[in-house]
Amino acid sequence: MHRIQSRTYVGQPGETVTVSTVVSGGGQARVTVGGQPIAGGQFQLPSTAGATVRMQVALTGPQGASCVVTITVVDGSADTDFLLCSTFNPAPVNFYDFSVAANAAVSAFAAARRAPVSPAPAAAAPTAPAARPRRKTSRKRGK
Amino acid sequence: MKRAGVFSFVLLLLSPLSTYGQAPSPVPDRRAAVIAGVVNEGTLAAKATPKVARPFSDRINVNARQHVGAYLIAVNAERSAYGALLRALEAARVDKQVGAPPASSGGTSLAMKGLAPKIFGVAVERGALIREVSGTSLTFRLNPVGVVKALQGAGLVELNDDYFKSAVQRFSARFSLAATFDVSRGPDAGVFTASDQQLASWAARYTIIDRRDPASPSYAAQWQELLLDTPYQKSVEALNDALGRWQAYTDWEASLAKSVSSSVEGPLSANGNVEAAAKAYSALVTAELKKLEALPVPDEVKRTLDGYVTELTRVQTSIDKIYKFAGKGPLVTFDLTDKRDVGLPDLYTATGVFEAGLGQSRKTDFTFNGSVSFFTSKPTGIDHSLKSMNFTGQLEHPLGKGLPAPTLTFAARYSFIPNDTLVSIETRPTTTPEASAIAPAPKGHVVFFQGKLTVPIKDSGMKVPISVTASNRSELIKEKDVRGSIGITLDLDTLTSFLTGRP
């Protein structure tokens, strides 16, 4: 997956997105995709090139509560964001748009950006189990 | 305070009636405050763990446009709903500020003499002490947060270590000290000398249990419930997307992000100086938001901003309710007070206080305290130093759902005086040189009951308390007493707000 601009990414069909939140100051965060909370901090991009999906991170809590959002794997590492409950923004909600492009297009984009290319997710293959790309992704993160 | 209240009541009666019909005054310009909030968020993002990739340029950027919404609300604060929201948001900030000193009680004509008062004065100016004046009494409250800040301001301490910071904060939140000086005492009566003679009392308080912090895990469920507020989140998304479809805005946003990246985050990644980055960001974002103001806002953005204001106002009300609920959580404190009378040995009183809101909605306030008082030595002519033990319970419940609601209060106090003892009693106006008189208090049991109905008068700052009290005897006289009373109390802050039309 690659970052196009702030909170906007492009990934391969079926690619797994891992999201984690670190909340402090008594806040509570909720990560949803299509209005549904994501399970296990992961979700998969649609399997069709051209599709889009929006993720939403909402934070509530007393003033000063904060949340660091980490999204992996973006350009071979992680992208991070920050939310804060403050006077004029007491309940922040940030959005993250993910577009799906064909494997070749994503590879070309990465080459143009000179960013590391993620291996093509096996989930794109019709017979592949859904868990396989997650294992690949986590091995890569562990290196 | 009572005299001031009566004086204000007379003023209220003499005020022209036209004052009552005044519309609220315009909301002060809040654009700078909104920008300060954005800069603060960037500063915190730059210091956050895990490390945040673009701490400043992502504050106002694609898919995070609530700060721009807040700025546009401030720009259009003359609109009643927008102004009301800004007032509500700011009121929330003032109410929730930890360790905020009370509003200044105004000047005092008390003269000061000597080095100690100067030190007290400097401490007050630096925020290390809070001063309150009542009659000839001058009370200083030690605010540990203020002390630490004052020491930091003076360059005496650097709080860089997180463990030390949190330890100081934990201690500060639970401990406080106060000292009261009676300036009518001593050879320089009427002049504050901070001498031993003028020290009338001191008190120390430690909070043993405090479940009133809204950041406590006890209130996680309430905050989580707020996360399920779909209409609010939809309104944020609608505003975000409407701004995203406004070409002039997206051009402005992209230009801002580029400038912040090159002139704020570039130097920040090179030198790591967060404060310098914040300063540069503040200047840049202030100038750029001025440019945004000049752009004609499309109708779609105006409509979605209206929707956002409606939803945020509702969410802020829910947030206020969570704070109110948390504010009635269980609280257990221990107080030790030393009262220093001219004609008696020092009188120590140790008091344990339990306060909590009862019921699922915590509407009923319950307070219980138990105390024991003893002299540091036996008073002349008395065989024991133990003075009395006291237990007090109080229940206060709002009647009805109206705001402000009348409240019904029941209170009972039991005192046990194990031996004949002495008490000091106020017998004179506070300006006379004699501080107090001593009177005998016979041993025995003192029981006191009170029922009180307090009826607030809407938007006036006035309350009418109607009470009935009964006791088997007083501390001094063994004689039953039943009395009823009716009165008027005035909240001067509310009254001032009412007269000026300012919140």
XYZ file of C-alpha atoms in Angstrom:
646
model
C 0.000 0.000 0.000
C 1.224 3.489 -0.785
C 0.392 6.958 0.434
C -0.940 9.272 -2.267
C -1.546 12.275 -0.038
C -2.568 12.890 3.559
C -4.893 10.094 4.762
C -5.260 8.769 1.220
C -3.746 5.461 0.068
C -3.684 3.089 -2.869
C -3.306 -0.674 -2.475
C -3.590 -3.942 -4.308
C -6.787 -5.961 -4.545
C -7.372 -7.894 -1.306
C -4.411 -6.298 0.458
C -4.596 -6.397 4.250
C -4.549 -3.124 6.141
C -3.495 -3.221 9.773
C -4.602 -0.387 12.045
C -3.644 0.187 15.664
C -4.522 2.971 18.083
C -2.680 4.119 21.180
C -5.029 6.161 23.351
C -4.088 8.229 26.387
C -5.701 10.731 28.761
C -8.820 8.657 29.377
C -9.991 8.696 25.763
C -11.798 6.002 23.819
C -11.212 5.381 20.116
C -13.274 3.511 17.552
C -12.070 2.391 14.144
C -14.750 1.567 11.597
C -14.848 0.668 7.937
C -18.154 1.167 6.210
C -19.724 1.918 9.582
C -18.640 -1.415 11.107
C -15.880 -1.743 13.703
C -12.900 -3.628 12.345
C -12.048 -6.965 13.904
C -8.564 -7.713 15.166
C -7.262 -4.366 13.986
C -7.245 -5.535 10.361
C -9.375 -5.361 7.269
C -8.913 -6.259 3.640
C -9.176 -3.971 0.681
C -11.825 -4.971 -1.880
C -10.742 -7.508 -4.460
C -11.754 -5.346 -7.418
C -9.446 -2.765 -8.927
C -11.117 0.655 -8.964
C -13.012 0.100 -5.725
C -12.636 2.468 -2.761
C -13.138 2.068 0.942
C -13.212 4.654 3.722
C -11.966 4.056 7.239
C -13.007 6.307 10.096
C -11.277 6.850 13.440
C -13.294 8.641 16.131
C -11.992 9.751 19.509
C -13.977 10.811 22.569
C -12.789 11.625 26.050
C -11.967 14.439 28.404
C -10.083 17.414 27.073
C -6.491 16.393 26.467
C -7.327 12.794 25.558
C -5.315 11.781 22.509
C -4.889 8.935 20.072
C -2.008 7.960 17.806
C -3.215 5.951 14.806
C -0.758 3.674 13.028
C -1.548 2.200 9.618
C 0.642 -0.526 8.100
C 2.091 -1.396 5.686
C 2.456 1.963 3.944
C 5.405 2.459 1.608
C 7.199 -0.391 3.324
C 6.729 0.937 6.825
C 3.931 2.664 8.760
C 1.947 5.857 8.485
C 0.842 7.620 11.640
C -1.787 10.178 12.579
C -2.787 12.026 15.742
C -6.176 12.998 17.204
C -6.756 15.206 20.237
C -9.884 16.131 22.201
C -9.587 19.900 22.530
C -11.744 22.928 23.274
C -12.985 23.605 19.762
C -12.713 20.032 18.573
C -13.899 17.977 21.546
C -14.774 14.832 19.569
C -12.418 14.522 16.566
C -13.190 12.190 13.686
C -10.619 11.567 10.952
C -11.193 9.703 7.692
C -8.824 7.581 5.626
C -9.532 6.752 1.987
C -8.156 3.608 0.376
C -8.314 2.996 -3.371
C -7.684 -0.337 -5.008
C -5.588 -0.530 -8.168
C -4.370 -3.466 -10.215
C -1.133 -5.046 -9.028
C 0.781 -3.739 -12.047
C -0.470 -0.203 -11.507
C 0.470 -0.260 -7.832
C 3.922 -1.594 -8.679
C 4.378 1.136 -11.280
C 3.281 3.757 -8.764
C 5.732 2.404 -6.211
C 8.534 2.408 -8.755
C 7.784 5.998 -9.665
C 7.838 6.898 -5.975
C 10.826 4.607 -5.389
C 8.854 3.040 -2.575
C 9.126 -0.633 -1.585
C 6.571 -2.817 -3.335
C 4.351 -5.089 -1.249
C 4.135 -8.663 -2.488
C 0.914 -9.320 -4.384
C -1.619 -10.547 -1.847
C -2.606 -14.156 -2.287
C -6.135 -13.220 -1.239
C -6.600 -11.853 -4.734
C -6.434 -15.374 -6.031
C -9.874 -16.952 -5.937
C -8.756 -20.144 -4.173
C -6.383 -18.619 -1.661
C -7.389 -18.592 2.017
C -8.034 -15.138 3.409
C -5.475 -15.510 6.189
C -2.452 -15.916 3.940
C -1.821 -12.272 3.112
C -2.042 -11.388 6.799
C 0.760 -13.866 7.568
C 2.877 -12.438 4.795
C 2.249 -8.900 5.991
C 3.129 -9.629 9.581
C 6.332 -11.460 8.610
C 7.378 -8.448 6.662
C 6.632 -6.137 9.580
C 8.614 -8.365 11.865
C 11.813 -8.056 9.897
C -20.327 37.657 51.052
C -23.820 38.034 52.504
C -23.422 41.797 52.770
C -22.212 41.946 49.192
C -25.220 39.866 48.189
C -27.695 42.239 49.857
C -25.970 45.229 48.261
C -26.232 43.628 44.829
C -29.883 42.803 45.492
C -30.568 46.510 46.091
C -28.700 47.325 42.879
C -30.845 44.802 41.043
C -34.002 46.486 42.277
C -32.727 49.901 41.193
C -31.541 48.784 37.771
C -33.564 49.959 34.761
C -35.852 47.238 33.535
C -34.590 47.677 30.004
C -31.440 45.823 31.062
C -33.454 42.617 31.342
C -34.400 42.611 27.691
C -30.829 42.997 26.412
C -29.711 40.474 23.823
C -26.534 38.614 24.705
C -23.474 40.622 23.734
C -21.538 39.418 20.665
C -19.168 36.513 21.216
C -15.585 37.753 21.445
C -13.362 36.945 18.471
C -12.310 33.327 18.974
C -10.222 32.874 15.822
C -6.944 33.230 17.716
C -8.124 30.683 20.296
C -8.998 28.210 17.542
C -5.548 28.674 15.989
C -3.917 28.246 19.397
C -5.769 24.938 19.719
C -4.502 23.759 16.327
C -0.923 24.755 17.186
C -1.178 22.992 20.546
C -2.368 19.851 18.811
C 0.603 20.033 16.442
C 2.973 20.485 19.362
C 1.543 17.459 21.166
C 1.630 15.430 17.950
C 5.311 16.296 17.537
C 6.012 14.988 21.041
C 3.724 11.937 20.828
C 4.724 8.323 21.115
C 4.620 6.462 18.737
C 6.208 9.145 16.578
C 3.716 10.965 14.361
C 4.816 11.289 10.727
C 3.628 14.820 9.904
C 2.737 16.448 13.213
C 1.986 19.924 11.855
C 1.059 19.597 8.185
C -1.610 16.995 8.933
C -3.468 19.166 11.465
C -5.355 20.899 8.669
C -5.319 18.583 5.714
C -7.296 16.074 3.684
C -9.884 14.138 5.732
C -9.232 16.101 8.948
C -11.074 19.376 8.512
C -12.804 19.972 11.837
C -10.308 22.686 12.771
C -11.276 24.544 9.611
C -14.913 24.042 10.625
C -14.142 25.551 14.045
C -12.404 28.499 12.408
C -15.342 29.139 10.064
C -17.678 28.970 13.075
C -15.546 31.589 14.841
C -15.564 33.769 11.718
C -19.375 33.612 11.691
C -19.836 33.907 15.462
C -22.525 36.555 15.030
C -24.892 33.772 13.979
C -26.789 32.804 17.110
C -26.264 29.026 16.895
C -22.568 29.492 16.129
C -22.095 31.967 18.985
C -23.967 29.685 21.383
C -21.754 26.738 20.410
C -18.579 28.766 20.941
C -19.860 29.821 24.366
C -20.666 26.212 25.273
C -17.257 24.973 24.126
C -15.436 27.705 26.025
C -17.524 27.213 29.154
C -16.539 23.565 29.046
C -12.879 24.559 28.862
C -13.145 26.901 31.876
C -15.086 24.383 33.953
C -12.674 21.586 33.327
C -9.363 23.303 33.720
C -7.484 21.475 36.424
C -6.194 23.650 39.197
C -7.686 26.837 37.791
C -7.589 29.582 40.383
C -10.929 31.186 41.268
C -11.834 34.553 39.779
C -10.140 37.452 41.471
C -12.150 38.662 44.426
C -11.129 42.227 43.678
C -8.748 44.528 45.372
C -8.257 44.737 49.060
C -7.422 47.763 51.099
C -5.422 45.685 53.552
C -2.035 47.288 54.072
C 1.008 45.068 54.147
C 4.252 45.347 56.097
C 7.401 43.263 56.350
C 9.208 40.693 54.240
C 6.809 37.755 54.689
C 3.817 39.517 53.063
C 6.046 40.448 50.106
C 6.943 36.784 49.655
C 3.246 35.891 49.852
C 2.510 38.620 47.307
C 5.095 37.346 44.849
C 3.770 33.806 45.304
C 0.240 35.012 44.526
C 1.444 36.859 41.432
C 3.267 33.765 40.213
C 0.221 31.582 40.846
C 1.862 29.545 43.582
C -0.718 30.756 46.109
C -4.370 31.688 45.866
C -5.526 34.572 48.068
C -9.034 35.098 49.455
C -10.147 38.041 51.577
C -13.131 37.980 53.917
C -13.579 40.758 56.467
C -10.287 41.024 58.292
C -9.310 37.479 57.374
C -6.825 36.763 54.654
C -6.603 33.172 53.454
C -3.808 31.775 51.302
C -4.310 28.433 49.627
C -1.313 26.529 48.430
C -1.927 25.079 45.018
C 0.836 22.523 44.403
C 0.373 22.743 40.636
C 0.854 26.498 40.950
C 3.941 26.048 43.095
C 5.540 23.758 40.546
C 4.676 26.144 37.705
C 6.017 29.081 39.687
C 9.249 27.246 40.366
C 9.492 26.338 36.692
C 8.782 29.936 35.711
C 11.540 31.103 38.007
C 13.874 28.555 36.437
C 14.269 26.769 39.760
C 13.154 23.356 38.562
C 13.019 21.582 35.244
C 10.389 18.902 34.985
C 11.678 16.818 32.131
C 11.443 13.441 33.725
C 8.087 11.836 33.082
C 8.178 9.819 36.268
C 8.857 12.905 38.360
C 6.206 14.849 36.470
C 3.568 12.232 37.070
C 4.580 11.834 40.715
C 4.282 15.588 41.232
C 0.948 15.630 39.430
C -0.389 12.743 41.504
C 0.636 14.469 44.716
C -0.603 17.869 43.547
C -3.990 16.499 42.709
C -4.487 15.047 46.175
C -2.856 17.460 48.596
C -3.558 21.065 49.558
C -2.697 23.489 52.320
C -4.316 26.705 53.545
C -3.424 29.381 56.092
C -5.704 32.137 57.376
C -4.398 35.347 58.911
C -6.587 37.647 61.018
C -5.191 41.118 60.419
C -7.158 42.546 63.363
C -4.766 40.751 65.691
C -1.410 41.879 67.025
C 0.200 45.246 67.749
C -0.181 46.338 64.106
C -3.927 45.618 63.935
C -5.279 46.369 60.472
C -1.899 45.745 58.850
C -1.004 42.354 57.362
C 2.305 41.340 58.898
C 1.994 37.539 58.524
C 3.159 37.313 62.138
C 2.570 34.334 64.378
C -0.100 36.346 66.215
C -2.041 36.952 63.048
C -2.041 33.307 61.991
C -5.622 32.369 62.911
C -5.675 28.854 61.475
C -4.048 26.452 59.060
C -5.443 23.418 57.354
C -4.124 20.468 55.376
C -6.238 18.266 53.162
C -5.478 14.941 51.540
C -7.825 13.265 49.089
C -7.808 9.563 49.823
C -10.265 8.407 47.151
C -11.186 10.491 44.132
C -13.477 8.965 41.529
C -14.251 12.342 40.012
C -11.687 12.314 37.234
C -13.509 11.978 33.885
C -10.343 10.362 32.517
C -10.742 7.504 34.988
C -11.514 4.048 33.538
C -14.745 4.222 35.580
C -16.189 6.503 32.901
C -14.927 4.597 29.850
C -18.431 3.254 29.143
C -19.860 6.783 28.894
C -17.140 7.890 26.490
C -17.582 4.715 24.449
C -21.299 5.362 24.167
C -20.526 8.761 22.709
C -18.479 7.024 19.999
C -21.673 5.446 18.695
C -23.163 8.833 17.850
C -23.606 8.257 14.131
C -25.452 11.527 13.288
C -22.540 13.551 14.673
C -19.961 11.527 12.754
C -22.048 11.821 9.587
C -22.086 15.603 10.030
C -18.284 15.630 10.370
C -18.023 13.547 7.206
C -20.470 15.780 5.342
C -18.446 18.869 6.240
C -15.193 17.120 5.340
C -16.515 16.070 1.947
C -18.177 19.408 1.182
C -14.866 21.158 1.827
C -13.170 18.530 -0.333
C -15.467 19.395 -3.240
C -14.727 23.137 -2.942
C -11.893 23.624 -5.421
C -10.658 26.938 -4.016
C -10.505 25.344 -0.567
C -8.581 22.261 -1.667
C -6.098 24.496 -3.494
C -5.685 26.543 -0.310
C -5.335 23.377 1.787
C -2.702 21.848 -0.508
C -0.755 25.102 -0.544
C -0.868 25.298 3.256
C 0.304 21.696 3.634
C 3.189 22.336 1.234
C 4.257 25.486 3.082
C 4.047 23.765 6.479
C 6.015 20.822 5.185
C 8.852 22.989 3.890
C 9.020 25.778 6.466
C 7.919 23.992 9.650
C 8.498 20.268 9.373
C 11.696 20.524 7.362
C 13.496 22.509 10.070
C 11.827 20.373 12.764
C 13.230 17.148 11.369
C 16.648 18.819 11.088
C 16.896 20.420 14.527
C 14.152 18.754 16.598
C 13.095 22.105 18.034
C 9.355 21.622 18.603
C 8.800 25.053 20.184
C 10.368 26.839 17.210
C 8.295 24.707 14.849
C 5.122 25.564 16.772
C 5.930 29.255 16.591
C 6.552 29.100 12.849
C 3.399 27.035 12.334
C 1.322 29.500 14.352
C 2.465 32.437 12.222
C 1.930 30.541 8.986
C -1.494 29.143 9.788
C -2.692 32.517 11.107
C -1.758 34.206 7.840
C -3.190 31.429 5.676
C -6.513 31.232 7.522
C -6.918 34.965 6.918
C -6.681 34.188 3.189
C -9.292 31.446 3.568
C -11.663 33.951 5.167
C -11.565 36.022 2.002
C -12.818 33.150 -0.167
C -16.550 33.113 -0.960
C -17.998 30.068 0.818
C -20.225 27.834 -1.358
C -23.775 27.149 -0.185
C -23.043 23.445 0.246
C -20.292 24.214 2.741
C -22.570 26.646 4.597
C -25.310 24.009 4.842
C -22.997 21.272 6.056
C -21.405 23.682 8.533
C -24.880 24.436 9.927
C -25.482 20.705 10.324
C -22.107 20.252 12.011
C -22.849 23.089 14.453
C -26.174 21.472 15.399
C -24.600 18.081 15.970
C -21.528 19.387 17.802
C -23.769 21.400 20.130
C -25.635 18.188 20.964
C -22.400 16.249 21.471
C -21.009 18.978 23.737
C -24.163 18.680 25.867
C -23.490 14.943 26.186
C -19.870 15.636 27.121
C -21.034 18.097 29.783
C -23.319 15.395 31.192
C -20.406 12.962 31.473
C -18.368 15.596 33.332
C -21.320 16.282 35.622
C -21.802 12.579 36.301
C -18.090 12.118 37.005
C -18.180 15.200 39.243
C -20.524 13.374 41.585
C -18.356 10.301 41.946
C -17.218 9.092 45.360
C -14.751 11.363 47.129
C -13.071 10.653 50.457
C -10.925 13.337 52.034
C -9.093 13.827 55.276
C -8.673 17.311 56.739
C -6.566 18.467 59.629
C -7.244 21.982 60.893
C -5.496 23.953 63.595
C -7.541 26.862 64.949
C -5.489 29.344 66.939
C -7.513 31.400 69.416
C -6.108 34.193 71.544
C -7.530 32.917 74.839
C -7.331 29.150 74.286
C -4.731 26.540 73.383
C -4.604 25.546 69.705
C -7.629 23.478 68.722
C -6.955 20.636 66.283
C -9.817 19.111 64.330
C -9.356 15.952 62.278
C -12.181 15.396 59.824
C -12.983 12.571 57.443
C -15.428 13.449 54.657
C -17.267 11.152 52.266
C -19.196 12.632 49.351
C -20.992 10.838 46.545
C -23.905 11.093 44.189
C -26.435 8.359 44.939
C -28.520 6.391 42.466
C -27.827 5.386 38.886
C -27.920 8.979 37.675
C -26.192 10.299 40.816
C -28.812 12.999 41.268
C -28.920 12.764 45.049
C -25.884 14.225 46.788
C -24.844 12.475 49.966
C -22.262 13.871 52.355
C -21.080 12.349 55.591
C -18.341 13.582 57.830
C -16.961 12.626 61.167
C -14.575 14.761 63.173
C -12.767 14.870 66.467
C -11.551 18.109 68.079
C -8.930 18.374 70.765
C -6.819 21.090 72.342
C -3.059 20.804 72.165
C -3.021 21.336 75.951
C -5.645 21.545 78.672
C -7.331 24.964 78.770
C -7.167 26.773 82.118
C -9.660 25.252 84.565
C -10.433 22.247 82.331
C -9.340 18.661 83.055
C -9.363 17.228 79.534
C -7.961 18.280 76.212
C -10.531 16.316 74.137
C -13.231 18.791 73.159
C -15.841 16.983 71.065
C -16.697 14.393 68.447
C -19.080 15.274 65.644
C -20.915 13.321 62.955
C -22.866 15.008 60.197
C -24.925 13.561 57.359
C -26.670 15.404 54.544
C -28.863 14.387 51.616
C -29.661 16.822 48.822
C -32.031 15.922 46.010
C -33.267 18.031 43.081
C -37.053 18.090 42.686
C -38.416 17.792 39.162
C -36.582 17.961 35.871
C -36.733 21.721 35.332
C -33.558 23.757 35.224
C -32.784 25.186 37.651
C -34.583 22.673 39.854
C -35.576 23.304 43.473
C -33.592 21.169 45.886
C -34.688 19.443 49.055
C -32.076 18.958 51.751
C -32.093 16.960 54.949
C -29.198 17.281 57.364
C -28.493 15.868 60.795
C -25.589 16.444 63.155
C -24.667 14.685 66.353
C -22.034 16.073 68.693
C -20.686 14.407 71.771
C -18.988 16.631 74.325
C -17.473 14.151 76.796
C -16.402 16.733 79.378
C -17.169 20.294 80.338
C -14.999 22.382 78.089
C -14.475 25.861 76.664
C -15.311 27.332 73.286
C -14.500 30.607 71.639
C -17.452 32.629 70.415
C -17.680 35.615 68.123
C -19.097 38.473 70.173
C -18.243 41.566 68.207
C -17.941 43.156 64.813
C -14.764 41.951 63.141
C -13.112 45.374 63.326
C -12.863 45.532 67.116
C -9.548 44.542 68.616
C -10.908 41.679 70.754
C -10.757 38.601 68.538
C -13.135 36.399 70.494
C -14.618 35.625 73.867
C -14.393 32.359 75.784
C -17.486 30.612 77.123
C -18.060 27.321 78.973
C -19.678 24.442 77.061
C -21.270 21.825 79.333
C -20.743 18.140 78.552
C -23.501 16.147 76.862
C -25.068 15.239 73.559
C -26.125 17.784 70.963
C -28.476 16.675 68.187
C -29.461 18.959 65.339
C -31.853 18.370 62.410
C -32.566 20.565 59.435
C -34.954 20.298 56.499
C -34.500 22.859 53.745
C -36.166 23.638 50.439
C -34.150 25.887 48.127
C -36.056 27.433 45.251
C -33.869 29.030 42.547
C -35.338 31.868 40.503
C -34.504 31.288 36.867
C -31.780 33.463 35.277
C -31.662 35.802 38.284
C -28.865 34.305 40.366
C -31.277 34.366 43.310
C -32.292 31.448 45.486
C -34.923 31.376 48.202
C -34.102 28.899 50.991
C -36.919 27.896 53.344
C -35.762 25.839 56.304
C -36.868 24.320 59.581
C -34.281 23.404 62.192
C -34.585 21.664 65.516
C -32.035 20.850 68.210
C -32.098 19.460 71.744
C -29.575 22.064 72.895
C -26.776 24.215 71.608
C -23.092 23.827 72.385
C -23.420 26.506 75.052
C -27.002 26.291 76.375
C -28.987 23.218 77.432
C -32.262 24.335 75.922
C -34.415 22.893 73.118
C -34.728 25.044 70.043
C -37.020 24.839 66.993
C -36.998 27.566 64.380
C -38.071 28.250 60.833
C -36.423 30.657 58.446
C -36.799 32.032 54.944
C -34.172 34.018 53.098
C -32.674 35.119 49.822
C -29.209 34.191 48.608
C -27.499 35.734 45.620
C -24.910 34.258 43.287
C -22.996 37.354 42.277
C -21.411 35.687 39.232
C -24.821 34.795 37.829
C -26.171 38.214 38.693
C -23.283 39.948 36.937
C -23.767 37.708 33.923
C -27.476 38.497 33.946
C -26.952 42.247 34.137
C -24.250 42.408 31.500
C -25.684 39.760 29.214
C -22.342 37.993 29.179
C -21.933 34.306 30.005
